[in-house]
Amino acid sequence: MKTIEIIDPINGKGRGREYFVGEKEDGDENSIYLGLIVRDEKGHLMDKALVTVTATDSSQNRSMQGTGNRRKIIEDGHRVSVPYYPYRYEFKIAGKHTITFEYEGIAEMVELLVKDKKSE
């Protein structure tokens, strides 16, 4: 069975923290960095798949055909190096943001709440 899994490939730049609309274009708090692991019907890792990412800010939607990025994860108690499809999303407005990864009809999404520092 084909599967996809969203991961946080860089510590401190993924999920599980607060997000803010920021003035710095490349600041960590006003962006998120995610990755997607893709497996085929037999469970084999894929590095040549066509992955589509759609987001609340449609100007940041993109498609990726293949990846050279790799990350070590723990799988069945062993450290393994897996290919992942990288995606960086910048928060330009406050509110709820949804990022959806899709591969051949399978979708996984992340929902995030972004705050405006000026209103805090």
mmCIF file with all atom_site columns, C-alpha atoms in Angstrom:
data_model
loop_
_atom_site.group_PDB
_atom_site.id
_atom_site.type_symbol
_atom_site.label_atom_id
_atom_site.label_alt_id
_atom_site.label_comp_id
_atom_site.label_asym_id
_atom_site.label_entity_id
_atom_site.label_seq_id
_atom_site.pdbx_PDB_ins_code
_atom_site.Cartn_x
_atom_site.Cartn_y
_atom_site.Cartn_z
_atom_site.occupancy
_atom_site.B_iso_or_equiv
_atom_site.pdbx_formal_charge
_atom_site.auth_seq_id
_atom_site.auth_comp_id
_atom_site.auth_asym_id
_atom_site.auth_atom_id
_atom_site.pdbx_PDB_model_num
ATOM 1   C CA . MET A 1 1   ? 0.000  0.000  0.000  1.00 0.00 ? 1   MET A CA 1
ATOM 2   C CA . LYS A 1 2   ? 1.314  3.452  -0.937 1.00 0.00 ? 2   LYS A CA 1
ATOM 3   C CA . THR A 1 3   ? 1.968  5.747  2.020  1.00 0.00 ? 3   THR A CA 1
ATOM 4   C CA . ILE A 1 4   ? 3.182  9.256  2.700  1.00 0.00 ? 4   ILE A CA 1
ATOM 5   C CA . GLU A 1 5   ? 4.430  10.707 5.973  1.00 0.00 ? 5   GLU A CA 1
ATOM 6   C CA . ILE A 1 6   ? 5.127  14.319 6.918  1.00 0.00 ? 6   ILE A CA 1
ATOM 7   C CA . ILE A 1 7   ? 8.324  14.777 8.921  1.00 0.00 ? 7   ILE A CA 1
ATOM 8   C CA . ASP A 1 8   ? 10.243 17.635 10.566 1.00 0.00 ? 8   ASP A CA 1
ATOM 9   C CA . PRO A 1 9   ? 13.665 17.231 8.919  1.00 0.00 ? 9   PRO A CA 1
ATOM 10  C CA . ILE A 1 10  ? 15.380 20.103 10.752 1.00 0.00 ? 10  ILE A CA 1
ATOM 11  C CA . ASN A 1 11  ? 15.095 20.340 14.528 1.00 0.00 ? 11  ASN A CA 1
ATOM 12  C CA . GLY A 1 12  ? 13.407 23.530 15.703 1.00 0.00 ? 12  GLY A CA 1
ATOM 13  C CA . LYS A 1 13  ? 12.110 24.527 12.243 1.00 0.00 ? 13  LYS A CA 1
ATOM 14  C CA . GLY A 1 14  ? 9.114  22.208 11.977 1.00 0.00 ? 14  GLY A CA 1
ATOM 15  C CA . ARG A 1 15  ? 5.941  21.560 13.934 1.00 0.00 ? 15  ARG A CA 1
ATOM 16  C CA . GLY A 1 16  ? 5.275  21.901 17.662 1.00 0.00 ? 16  GLY A CA 1
ATOM 17  C CA . ARG A 1 17  ? 6.183  25.547 18.250 1.00 0.00 ? 17  ARG A CA 1
ATOM 18  C CA . GLU A 1 18  ? 4.645  29.005 17.939 1.00 0.00 ? 18  GLU A CA 1
ATOM 19  C CA . TYR A 1 19  ? 4.465  30.727 14.571 1.00 0.00 ? 19  TYR A CA 1
ATOM 20  C CA . PHE A 1 20  ? 4.271  34.462 13.928 1.00 0.00 ? 20  PHE A CA 1
ATOM 21  C CA . VAL A 1 21  ? 3.903  36.770 10.983 1.00 0.00 ? 21  VAL A CA 1
ATOM 22  C CA . GLY A 1 22  ? 7.340  38.331 10.861 1.00 0.00 ? 22  GLY A CA 1
ATOM 23  C CA . GLU A 1 23  ? 9.169  41.143 9.205  1.00 0.00 ? 23  GLU A CA 1
ATOM 24  C CA . LYS A 1 24  ? 12.312 39.139 8.535  1.00 0.00 ? 24  LYS A CA 1
ATOM 25  C CA . GLU A 1 25  ? 11.969 37.219 5.287  1.00 0.00 ? 25  GLU A CA 1
ATOM 26  C CA . ASP A 1 26  ? 14.031 34.253 6.388  1.00 0.00 ? 26  ASP A CA 1
ATOM 27  C CA . GLY A 1 27  ? 13.267 34.195 10.112 1.00 0.00 ? 27  GLY A CA 1
ATOM 28  C CA . ASP A 1 28  ? 12.590 30.864 11.802 1.00 0.00 ? 28  ASP A CA 1
ATOM 29  C CA . GLU A 1 29  ? 9.444  32.006 13.626 1.00 0.00 ? 29  GLU A CA 1
ATOM 30  C CA . ASN A 1 30  ? 7.684  33.172 10.465 1.00 0.00 ? 30  ASN A CA 1
ATOM 31  C CA . SER A 1 31  ? 8.256  30.002 8.481  1.00 0.00 ? 31  SER A CA 1
ATOM 32  C CA . ILE A 1 32  ? 8.098  26.238 8.758  1.00 0.00 ? 32  ILE A CA 1
ATOM 33  C CA . TYR A 1 33  ? 10.259 23.596 7.123  1.00 0.00 ? 33  TYR A CA 1
ATOM 34  C CA . LEU A 1 34  ? 8.631  20.210 6.480  1.00 0.00 ? 34  LEU A CA 1
ATOM 35  C CA . GLY A 1 35  ? 9.464  17.091 4.555  1.00 0.00 ? 35  GLY A CA 1
ATOM 36  C CA . LEU A 1 36  ? 7.510  14.235 3.027  1.00 0.00 ? 36  LEU A CA 1
ATOM 37  C CA . ILE A 1 37  ? 8.510  10.567 2.912  1.00 0.00 ? 37  ILE A CA 1
ATOM 38  C CA . VAL A 1 38  ? 6.904  8.595  0.063  1.00 0.00 ? 38  VAL A CA 1
ATOM 39  C CA . ARG A 1 39  ? 6.605  4.799  -0.188 1.00 0.00 ? 39  ARG A CA 1
ATOM 40  C CA . ASP A 1 40  ? 5.305  2.735  -3.086 1.00 0.00 ? 40  ASP A CA 1
ATOM 41  C CA . GLU A 1 41  ? 2.846  -0.202 -2.956 1.00 0.00 ? 41  GLU A CA 1
ATOM 42  C CA . LYS A 1 42  ? 5.559  -2.535 -1.650 1.00 0.00 ? 42  LYS A CA 1
ATOM 43  C CA . GLY A 1 43  ? 6.732  -0.107 1.040  1.00 0.00 ? 43  GLY A CA 1
ATOM 44  C CA . HIS A 1 44  ? 9.897  0.885  -0.821 1.00 0.00 ? 44  HIS A CA 1
ATOM 45  C CA . LEU A 1 45  ? 11.150 4.432  -0.326 1.00 0.00 ? 45  LEU A CA 1
ATOM 46  C CA . MET A 1 46  ? 10.739 6.638  -3.388 1.00 0.00 ? 46  MET A CA 1
ATOM 47  C CA . ASP A 1 47  ? 13.024 9.462  -4.468 1.00 0.00 ? 47  ASP A CA 1
ATOM 48  C CA . LYS A 1 48  ? 11.574 10.004 -7.967 1.00 0.00 ? 48  LYS A CA 1
ATOM 49  C CA . ALA A 1 49  ? 7.867  10.505 -7.183 1.00 0.00 ? 49  ALA A CA 1
ATOM 50  C CA . LEU A 1 50  ? 5.755  13.483 -8.230 1.00 0.00 ? 50  LEU A CA 1
ATOM 51  C CA . VAL A 1 51  ? 4.671  15.257 -5.036 1.00 0.00 ? 51  VAL A CA 1
ATOM 52  C CA . THR A 1 52  ? 2.288  18.216 -4.956 1.00 0.00 ? 52  THR A CA 1
ATOM 53  C CA . VAL A 1 53  ? 2.070  20.724 -2.094 1.00 0.00 ? 53  VAL A CA 1
ATOM 54  C CA . THR A 1 54  ? -0.870 23.100 -1.730 1.00 0.00 ? 54  THR A CA 1
ATOM 55  C CA . ALA A 1 55  ? -1.127 25.710 0.994  1.00 0.00 ? 55  ALA A CA 1
ATOM 56  C CA . THR A 1 56  ? -3.336 28.497 2.306  1.00 0.00 ? 56  THR A CA 1
ATOM 57  C CA . ASP A 1 57  ? -1.093 30.980 0.478  1.00 0.00 ? 57  ASP A CA 1
ATOM 58  C CA . SER A 1 58  ? -1.446 29.555 -3.025 1.00 0.00 ? 58  SER A CA 1
ATOM 59  C CA . SER A 1 59  ? 1.571  31.553 -4.239 1.00 0.00 ? 59  SER A CA 1
ATOM 60  C CA . GLN A 1 60  ? 3.658  29.004 -2.308 1.00 0.00 ? 60  GLN A CA 1
ATOM 61  C CA . ASN A 1 61  ? 2.106  25.894 -3.924 1.00 0.00 ? 61  ASN A CA 1
ATOM 62  C CA . ARG A 1 62  ? 4.577  23.677 -5.703 1.00 0.00 ? 62  ARG A CA 1
ATOM 63  C CA . SER A 1 63  ? 5.214  20.343 -7.353 1.00 0.00 ? 63  SER A CA 1
ATOM 64  C CA . MET A 1 64  ? 8.386  18.316 -6.945 1.00 0.00 ? 64  MET A CA 1
ATOM 65  C CA . GLN A 1 65  ? 9.493  15.553 -9.288 1.00 0.00 ? 65  GLN A CA 1
ATOM 66  C CA . GLY A 1 66  ? 12.119 13.648 -7.366 1.00 0.00 ? 66  GLY A CA 1
ATOM 67  C CA . THR A 1 67  ? 14.435 14.596 -4.509 1.00 0.00 ? 67  THR A CA 1
ATOM 68  C CA . GLY A 1 68  ? 18.050 14.307 -3.496 1.00 0.00 ? 68  GLY A CA 1
ATOM 69  C CA . ASN A 1 69  ? 17.437 15.263 0.137  1.00 0.00 ? 69  ASN A CA 1
ATOM 70  C CA . ARG A 1 70  ? 17.969 12.627 2.826  1.00 0.00 ? 70  ARG A CA 1
ATOM 71  C CA . ARG A 1 71  ? 17.343 12.423 6.575  1.00 0.00 ? 71  ARG A CA 1
ATOM 72  C CA . LYS A 1 72  ? 18.041 9.744  9.159  1.00 0.00 ? 72  LYS A CA 1
ATOM 73  C CA . ILE A 1 73  ? 14.998 8.440  11.034 1.00 0.00 ? 73  ILE A CA 1
ATOM 74  C CA . ILE A 1 74  ? 14.374 5.610  13.478 1.00 0.00 ? 74  ILE A CA 1
ATOM 75  C CA . GLU A 1 75  ? 12.434 2.779  11.850 1.00 0.00 ? 75  GLU A CA 1
ATOM 76  C CA . ASP A 1 76  ? 11.785 -0.570 13.534 1.00 0.00 ? 76  ASP A CA 1
ATOM 77  C CA . GLY A 1 77  ? 14.450 0.341  16.110 1.00 0.00 ? 77  GLY A CA 1
ATOM 78  C CA . HIS A 1 78  ? 17.123 1.066  13.488 1.00 0.00 ? 78  HIS A CA 1
ATOM 79  C CA . ARG A 1 79  ? 18.527 4.346  12.144 1.00 0.00 ? 79  ARG A CA 1
ATOM 80  C CA . VAL A 1 80  ? 17.921 4.517  8.425  1.00 0.00 ? 80  VAL A CA 1
ATOM 81  C CA . SER A 1 81  ? 18.577 7.197  5.849  1.00 0.00 ? 81  SER A CA 1
ATOM 82  C CA . VAL A 1 82  ? 15.425 8.068  3.901  1.00 0.00 ? 82  VAL A CA 1
ATOM 83  C CA . PRO A 1 83  ? 14.772 10.387 0.966  1.00 0.00 ? 83  PRO A CA 1
ATOM 84  C CA . TYR A 1 84  ? 12.366 13.217 1.688  1.00 0.00 ? 84  TYR A CA 1
ATOM 85  C CA . TYR A 1 85  ? 10.741 15.975 -0.327 1.00 0.00 ? 85  TYR A CA 1
ATOM 86  C CA . PRO A 1 86  ? 11.526 19.353 1.318  1.00 0.00 ? 86  PRO A CA 1
ATOM 87  C CA . TYR A 1 87  ? 9.097  22.236 1.648  1.00 0.00 ? 87  TYR A CA 1
ATOM 88  C CA . ARG A 1 88  ? 9.513  25.650 3.285  1.00 0.00 ? 88  ARG A CA 1
ATOM 89  C CA . TYR A 1 89  ? 6.427  27.805 3.870  1.00 0.00 ? 89  TYR A CA 1
ATOM 90  C CA . GLU A 1 90  ? 6.532  31.455 4.935  1.00 0.00 ? 90  GLU A CA 1
ATOM 91  C CA . PHE A 1 91  ? 3.745  32.957 7.043  1.00 0.00 ? 91  PHE A CA 1
ATOM 92  C CA . LYS A 1 92  ? 2.681  36.273 5.514  1.00 0.00 ? 92  LYS A CA 1
ATOM 93  C CA . ILE A 1 93  ? -0.673 36.697 7.317  1.00 0.00 ? 93  ILE A CA 1
ATOM 94  C CA . ALA A 1 94  ? -1.974 35.706 10.745 1.00 0.00 ? 94  ALA A CA 1
ATOM 95  C CA . GLY A 1 95  ? -4.623 33.028 11.128 1.00 0.00 ? 95  GLY A CA 1
ATOM 96  C CA . LYS A 1 96  ? -5.063 29.354 10.299 1.00 0.00 ? 96  LYS A CA 1
ATOM 97  C CA . HIS A 1 97  ? -2.790 27.906 7.632  1.00 0.00 ? 97  HIS A CA 1
ATOM 98  C CA . THR A 1 98  ? -3.151 24.494 6.032  1.00 0.00 ? 98  THR A CA 1
ATOM 99  C CA . ILE A 1 99  ? -0.382 22.743 4.108  1.00 0.00 ? 99  ILE A CA 1
ATOM 100 C CA . THR A 1 100 ? -1.360 19.619 2.166  1.00 0.00 ? 100 THR A CA 1
ATOM 101 C CA . PHE A 1 101 ? 1.064  17.145 0.603  1.00 0.00 ? 101 PHE A CA 1
ATOM 102 C CA . GLU A 1 102 ? -0.258 14.789 -2.065 1.00 0.00 ? 102 GLU A CA 1
ATOM 103 C CA . TYR A 1 103 ? 1.101  11.808 -3.948 1.00 0.00 ? 103 TYR A CA 1
ATOM 104 C CA . GLU A 1 104 ? -1.073 9.787  -6.364 1.00 0.00 ? 104 GLU A CA 1
ATOM 105 C CA . GLY A 1 105 ? -4.346 10.559 -4.574 1.00 0.00 ? 105 GLY A CA 1
ATOM 106 C CA . ILE A 1 106 ? -2.989 10.121 -1.038 1.00 0.00 ? 106 ILE A CA 1
ATOM 107 C CA . ALA A 1 107 ? -2.968 13.314 1.015  1.00 0.00 ? 107 ALA A CA 1
ATOM 108 C CA . GLU A 1 108 ? -1.601 14.367 4.401  1.00 0.00 ? 108 GLU A CA 1
ATOM 109 C CA . MET A 1 109 ? -2.071 17.820 5.866  1.00 0.00 ? 109 MET A CA 1
ATOM 110 C CA . VAL A 1 110 ? -0.771 20.051 8.616  1.00 0.00 ? 110 VAL A CA 1
ATOM 111 C CA . GLU A 1 111 ? -2.857 22.827 10.171 1.00 0.00 ? 111 GLU A CA 1
ATOM 112 C CA . LEU A 1 112 ? -1.076 25.662 11.955 1.00 0.00 ? 112 LEU A CA 1
ATOM 113 C CA . LEU A 1 113 ? -2.203 28.763 13.825 1.00 0.00 ? 113 LEU A CA 1
ATOM 114 C CA . VAL A 1 114 ? -0.104 31.824 13.078 1.00 0.00 ? 114 VAL A CA 1
ATOM 115 C CA . LYS A 1 115 ? -0.136 34.855 15.397 1.00 0.00 ? 115 LYS A CA 1
ATOM 116 C CA . ASP A 1 116 ? 0.587  38.483 14.670 1.00 0.00 ? 116 ASP A CA 1
ATOM 117 C CA . LYS A 1 117 ? 3.336  39.792 16.994 1.00 0.00 ? 117 LYS A CA 1
ATOM 118 C CA . LYS A 1 118 ? 2.006  43.334 16.650 1.00 0.00 ? 118 LYS A CA 1
ATOM 119 C CA . SER A 1 119 ? -1.296 42.381 18.275 1.00 0.00 ? 119 SER A CA 1
ATOM 120 C CA . GLU A 1 120 ? 0.307  40.547 21.216 1.00 0.00 ? 120 GLU A CA 1
#
